[in-house]
mmCIF file of C-alpha atoms and ligand atoms in Angstrom:
data_model
loop_
_atom_site.group_PDB
_atom_site.id
_atom_site.type_symbol
_atom_site.label_atom_id
_atom_site.label_comp_id
_atom_site.label_asym_id
_atom_site.label_seq_id
_atom_site.Cartn_x
_atom_site.Cartn_y
_atom_site.Cartn_z
ATOM 1 C CA MET A 1 0.000 0.000 0.000
ATOM 2 C CA ASN A 2 1.184 3.468 -0.859
ATOM 3 C CA THR A 3 2.340 5.551 2.053
ATOM 4 C CA HIS A 4 4.292 8.046 0.004
ATOM 5 C CA LEU A 5 2.354 11.125 -1.033
ATOM 6 C CA TYR A 6 3.547 13.379 -3.824
ATOM 7 C CA ILE A 7 1.510 16.250 -2.424
ATOM 8 C CA GLU A 8 1.274 16.690 1.338
ATOM 9 C CA LYS A 9 -0.318 20.111 1.426
ATOM 10 C CA PHE A 10 -1.317 23.205 -0.439
ATOM 11 C CA PHE A 11 -1.222 26.530 1.344
ATOM 12 C CA LEU A 12 -1.842 30.150 0.549
ATOM 13 C CA LYS A 13 1.423 32.060 0.222
ATOM 14 C CA ASN A 14 2.069 34.695 2.875
ATOM 15 C CA GLY A 15 1.332 38.135 1.565
ATOM 16 C CA MET A 16 -0.680 36.787 -1.356
ATOM 17 C CA GLU A 17 -3.016 39.470 -2.619
ATOM 18 C CA THR A 18 -6.600 38.371 -2.096
ATOM 19 C CA ASP A 19 -9.050 40.703 -3.762
ATOM 20 C CA THR A 20 -12.273 39.529 -2.178
ATOM 21 C CA GLU A 21 -14.367 41.605 -4.569
ATOM 22 C CA HIS A 22 -13.448 39.517 -7.566
ATOM 23 C CA TYR A 23 -13.075 35.927 -8.729
ATOM 24 C CA PRO A 24 -11.643 33.734 -7.335
ATOM 25 C CA PHE A 25 -11.370 35.263 -3.850
ATOM 26 C CA ASN A 26 -15.022 36.315 -3.894
ATOM 27 C CA ILE A 27 -15.878 32.601 -3.470
ATOM 28 C CA PRO A 28 -16.130 31.825 0.268
ATOM 29 C CA VAL A 29 -14.106 28.596 0.158
ATOM 30 C CA ILE A 30 -11.301 30.334 -1.725
ATOM 31 C CA ARG A 31 -11.475 33.416 0.501
ATOM 32 C CA ASN A 32 -11.264 31.217 3.606
ATOM 33 C CA PHE A 33 -8.582 28.902 2.203
ATOM 34 C CA ARG A 34 -5.298 28.890 4.080
ATOM 35 C CA LYS A 35 -4.062 25.300 3.921
ATOM 36 C CA LEU A 36 -5.214 21.836 2.931
ATOM 37 C CA GLU A 37 -3.332 18.775 4.109
ATOM 38 C CA PHE A 38 -3.351 15.439 2.328
ATOM 39 C CA HIS A 39 -3.090 12.264 4.361
ATOM 40 C CA LYS A 40 -4.328 9.588 1.984
ATOM 41 C CA PRO A 41 -3.627 8.530 -1.594
ATOM 42 C CA VAL A 42 -7.197 9.520 -2.473
ATOM 43 C CA THR A 43 -8.727 12.839 -1.465
ATOM 44 C CA PHE A 44 -12.194 13.956 -2.506
ATOM 45 C CA ILE A 45 -13.423 17.530 -2.643
ATOM 46 C CA ILE A 46 -17.204 17.636 -2.558
ATOM 47 C CA GLY A 47 -19.910 20.228 -2.115
ATOM 48 C CA GLU A 48 -22.879 21.911 -3.721
ATOM 49 C CA ASN A 49 -22.771 23.324 -7.239
ATOM 50 C CA GLY A 50 -20.910 26.597 -7.398
ATOM 51 C CA THR A 51 -19.121 26.246 -4.074
ATOM 52 C CA GLY A 52 -15.719 26.411 -5.768
ATOM 53 C CA LYS A 53 -14.517 22.833 -6.291
ATOM 54 C CA SER A 54 -13.365 23.322 -9.874
ATOM 55 C CA THR A 55 -11.766 26.632 -8.973
ATOM 56 C CA LEU A 56 -9.900 24.996 -6.108
ATOM 57 C CA LEU A 57 -8.819 22.042 -8.225
ATOM 58 C CA GLU A 58 -7.578 24.367 -10.941
ATOM 59 C CA ALA A 59 -5.596 26.345 -8.364
ATOM 60 C CA PHE A 60 -4.068 23.098 -7.088
ATOM 61 C CA ALA A 61 -3.221 22.035 -10.626
ATOM 62 C CA VAL A 62 -1.517 25.339 -11.369
ATOM 63 C CA ALA A 63 0.301 25.320 -8.009
ATOM 64 C CA TYR A 64 1.580 21.816 -8.715
ATOM 65 C CA GLY A 65 2.752 22.834 -12.158
ATOM 66 C CA PHE A 66 0.116 21.213 -14.327
ATOM 67 C CA ASN A 67 -1.101 23.068 -17.324
ATOM 68 C CA PRO A 68 -4.765 23.643 -16.408
ATOM 69 C CA GLU A 69 -5.672 23.595 -20.073
ATOM 70 C CA GLY A 70 -3.786 20.354 -20.494
ATOM 71 C CA GLY A 71 -6.625 18.113 -21.428
ATOM 72 C CA SER A 72 -8.098 17.212 -18.098
ATOM 73 C CA ARG A 73 -11.227 19.287 -18.589
ATOM 74 C CA ASN A 74 -13.003 16.962 -20.958
ATOM 75 C CA PHE A 75 -11.099 13.888 -20.015
ATOM 76 C CA ASN A 76 -13.104 10.852 -21.018
ATOM 77 C CA PHE A 77 -12.253 8.190 -18.501
ATOM 78 C CA SER A 78 -14.104 5.422 -20.295
ATOM 79 C CA THR A 79 -12.051 5.672 -23.495
ATOM 80 C CA LEU A 80 -8.740 7.081 -22.131
ATOM 81 C CA GLN A 81 -8.079 4.657 -19.228
ATOM 82 C CA ASN A 82 -4.850 3.581 -20.850
ATOM 83 C CA ARG A 83 -3.428 7.074 -20.365
ATOM 84 C CA LEU A 84 -3.291 6.381 -16.659
ATOM 85 C CA GLY A 85 -0.014 4.671 -16.009
ATOM 86 C CA GLY A 86 0.579 4.879 -12.259
ATOM 87 C CA ASN A 87 3.386 6.587 -10.331
ATOM 88 C CA GLY A 88 1.638 9.883 -10.729
ATOM 89 C CA VAL A 89 -0.650 12.571 -9.434
ATOM 90 C CA TYR A 90 -4.110 12.648 -10.930
ATOM 91 C CA MET A 91 -6.563 15.479 -10.467
ATOM 92 C CA PHE A 92 -10.040 14.755 -11.768
ATOM 93 C CA ASP A 93 -12.952 17.157 -11.890
ATOM 94 C CA GLU A 94 -16.181 15.140 -11.788
ATOM 95 C CA PRO A 95 -14.837 11.972 -13.434
ATOM 96 C CA GLU A 96 -18.356 10.549 -13.165
ATOM 97 C CA ALA A 97 -19.602 12.791 -15.965
ATOM 98 C CA ALA A 98 -21.185 10.578 -18.625
ATOM 99 C CA LEU A 99 -20.256 7.340 -16.864
ATOM 100 C CA SER A 100 -22.855 4.698 -16.073
ATOM 101 C CA PRO A 101 -22.950 3.216 -12.563
ATOM 102 C CA MET A 102 -21.149 0.138 -13.920
ATOM 103 C CA ARG A 103 -18.395 2.331 -15.329
ATOM 104 C CA LEU A 104 -18.124 4.096 -11.984
ATOM 105 C CA LEU A 105 -17.416 0.739 -10.388
ATOM 106 C CA ALA A 106 -14.777 0.123 -13.052
ATOM 107 C CA LEU A 107 -13.347 3.532 -12.193
ATOM 108 C CA LEU A 108 -13.016 2.458 -8.554
ATOM 109 C CA VAL A 109 -11.172 -0.684 -9.620
ATOM 110 C CA ARG A 110 -8.811 1.286 -11.862
ATOM 111 C CA MET A 111 -8.197 3.892 -9.166
ATOM 112 C CA ASP A 112 -7.325 1.125 -6.757
ATOM 113 C CA GLU A 113 -4.823 -0.373 -9.182
ATOM 114 C CA LEU A 114 -3.233 3.020 -9.625
ATOM 115 C CA VAL A 115 -3.122 3.743 -5.897
ATOM 116 C CA LYS A 116 -1.361 0.435 -5.456
ATOM 117 C CA ALA A 117 1.034 1.558 -8.185
ATOM 118 C CA ASN A 118 2.051 4.627 -6.149
ATOM 119 C CA SER A 119 -0.427 7.167 -7.388
ATOM 120 C CA GLN A 120 -2.223 9.996 -5.651
ATOM 121 C CA PHE A 121 -5.656 11.300 -6.580
ATOM 122 C CA ILE A 122 -7.382 14.572 -5.843
ATOM 123 C CA ILE A 123 -10.916 14.349 -7.150
ATOM 124 C CA SER A 124 -13.917 16.605 -7.120
ATOM 125 C CA THR A 125 -17.110 14.625 -7.413
ATOM 126 C CA HIS A 126 -20.850 14.584 -6.841
ATOM 127 C CA SER A 127 -20.994 10.797 -7.076
ATOM 128 C CA PRO A 128 -21.538 8.795 -3.865
ATOM 129 C CA ILE A 129 -20.257 5.747 -5.775
ATOM 130 C CA VAL A 130 -16.955 7.440 -6.580
ATOM 131 C CA MET A 131 -16.735 8.644 -2.971
ATOM 132 C CA MET A 132 -17.002 5.027 -1.803
ATOM 133 C CA TYR A 133 -13.301 4.504 -2.462
ATOM 134 C CA PRO A 134 -12.151 3.150 0.915
ATOM 135 C CA ASP A 135 -9.884 4.973 3.313
ATOM 136 C CA ALA A 136 -10.067 8.229 1.390
ATOM 137 C CA ASP A 137 -10.276 11.680 2.891
ATOM 138 C CA ILE A 138 -13.467 13.477 1.978
ATOM 139 C CA TYR A 139 -13.354 17.251 2.300
ATOM 140 C CA GLU A 140 -16.856 18.666 2.082
ATOM 141 C CA ILE A 141 -17.390 22.347 1.435
ATOM 142 C CA GLU A 142 -19.838 23.533 4.073
ATOM 143 C CA ASP A 143 -20.363 27.151 5.088
ATOM 144 C CA GLY A 144 -17.531 28.166 2.790
ATOM 145 C CA LYS A 145 -15.013 25.917 4.510
ATOM 146 C CA LEU A 146 -13.403 22.570 3.692
ATOM 147 C CA GLN A 147 -14.370 20.139 6.405
ATOM 148 C CA LEU A 148 -13.373 16.499 6.737
ATOM 149 C CA ALA A 149 -16.477 14.348 6.543
ATOM 150 C CA LYS A 150 -17.459 10.708 6.805
ATOM 151 C CA LEU A 151 -19.028 9.319 3.656
ATOM 152 C CA GLU A 152 -22.225 8.329 5.469
ATOM 153 C CA ASN A 153 -22.659 11.882 6.747
ATOM 154 C CA THR A 154 -22.081 13.721 3.491
ATOM 155 C CA ARG A 155 -25.031 15.521 2.009
ATOM 156 C CA HIS A 156 -24.684 13.698 -1.322
ATOM 157 C CA PHE A 157 -24.688 10.253 0.276
ATOM 158 C CA VAL A 158 -27.555 11.037 2.658
ATOM 159 C CA ILE A 159 -29.778 12.473 -0.074
ATOM 160 C CA THR A 160 -29.031 9.680 -2.539
ATOM 161 C CA LYS A 161 -29.663 6.974 0.049
ATOM 162 C CA TYR A 162 -32.871 8.674 1.149
ATOM 163 C CA CYS A 163 -34.140 8.919 -2.427
ATOM 164 C CA ILE A 164 -33.446 5.270 -3.165
ATOM 165 C CA GLN A 165 -34.987 4.031 0.075
ATOM 166 C CA ASN A 166 -37.951 6.428 0.165
ATOM 167 C CA ARG A 167 -38.826 7.145 -3.439
ATOM 168 C CA ASP A 168 -42.569 7.710 -2.953
ATOM 169 C CA LYS A 169 -42.079 9.746 0.186
ATOM 170 C CA ILE A 170 -39.544 12.159 -1.289
ATOM 171 C CA LEU A 171 -41.653 12.642 -4.418
ATOM 172 C CA ALA A 172 -44.670 13.439 -2.236
ATOM 173 C CA GLU A 173 -42.584 15.821 -0.130
ATOM 174 C CA LEU A 174 -41.456 17.573 -3.287
ATOM 175 C CA GLY A 175 -45.029 17.693 -4.586
ATOM 176 C CA VAL A 176 -43.960 15.763 -7.666
ATOM 177 C CA THR A 177 -47.024 13.756 -8.634
ATOM 178 C CA THR A 178 -48.643 12.515 -11.795
ATOM 179 C CA ASN A 179 -52.108 13.809 -10.946
HETATM 180 N N1 ATP B 201 -13.653 32.147 -14.696
HETATM 181 C C1 ATP B 201 -14.567 32.571 -13.803
HETATM 182 N N2 ATP B 201 -14.797 33.884 -13.621
HETATM 183 C C2 ATP B 201 -15.700 34.339 -12.730
HETATM 184 N N3 ATP B 201 -16.455 33.538 -11.952
HETATM 185 C C3 ATP B 201 -16.283 32.214 -12.095
HETATM 186 C C4 ATP B 201 -15.329 31.659 -13.016
HETATM 187 N N4 ATP B 201 -15.394 30.297 -12.931
HETATM 188 C C5 ATP B 201 -16.319 30.022 -11.989
HETATM 189 N N5 ATP B 201 -16.859 31.163 -11.499
HETATM 190 C C6 ATP B 201 -17.858 31.253 -10.419
HETATM 191 O O1 ATP B 201 -17.222 30.816 -9.222
HETATM 192 C C7 ATP B 201 -18.120 30.027 -8.432
HETATM 193 C C8 ATP B 201 -17.518 28.653 -8.201
HETATM 194 O O2 ATP B 201 -17.452 27.968 -9.440
HETATM 195 P P1 ATP B 201 -16.854 26.513 -9.579
HETATM 196 O O3 ATP B 201 -17.010 26.136 -11.015
HETATM 197 O O4 ATP B 201 -15.484 26.469 -9.008
HETATM 198 O O5 ATP B 201 -17.847 25.676 -8.660
HETATM 199 P P2 ATP B 201 -18.002 24.086 -8.504
HETATM 200 O O6 ATP B 201 -18.043 23.800 -7.056
HETATM 201 O O7 ATP B 201 -16.962 23.419 -9.324
HETATM 202 O O8 ATP B 201 -19.456 23.818 -9.118
HETATM 203 P P3 ATP B 201 -20.030 22.508 -9.865
HETATM 204 O O9 ATP B 201 -20.360 21.507 -8.787
HETATM 205 O O10 ATP B 201 -21.258 22.993 -10.548
HETATM 206 O O11 ATP B 201 -18.981 22.022 -10.828
HETATM 207 C C9 ATP B 201 -19.447 29.995 -9.189
HETATM 208 O O12 ATP B 201 -20.257 31.029 -8.655
HETATM 209 C C10 ATP B 201 -19.037 30.313 -10.624
HETATM 210 O O13 ATP B 201 -20.082 30.939 -11.309
HETATM 211 MG MG1 MG B 202 -17.053 22.111 -10.901
#
């Protein structure tokens, strides 16, 4: 099992100008960001739409020296798996896009192979299936802050589980009816 991490933390440089009137420091999670530590080969960044996950991931990518325009944006996991060779850092922004649940399970298997081949992942996702990867850190953006969360307590997991287990009830609560 991998214990070596390529990236142990990202932090805001001292004296960094932070113009809170404008993007990106007008986003609460970016404005509040000081440091994020990585403890596990797989780290998830999750949160509601528009909370700043892609912005954060792009900042990480630039800080690490990736070209943010370097092809990750529309990365198609299902057809480009063979680009992932191990011994590397992978930052994915919603890898679940366009993948079926079966493909998401295949993604978990591939991630696991790569973790075991000394890789580190930082992934933004809305998918509770992707988040299932064991022994990962899940940072959830809540109240404009990154907070470590347990999978079972994350908003995405709770809502998804509730919908699956209580389909009629949630539809009634939402007033979504056929008559
Ligand atoms: N280039 C940009 N210039 C100005 N505002 C931007 C820019 N990119 C994103 N934003 C705004 O910053 C906020 C955070 O956007 P971001 O795309 O990082 O959120 P997200 O958490 O990735 O959302 P989603 O879950 O929908 O992907 C949003 O209000 C968005 O409209
Ligand atoms: Mg995004």
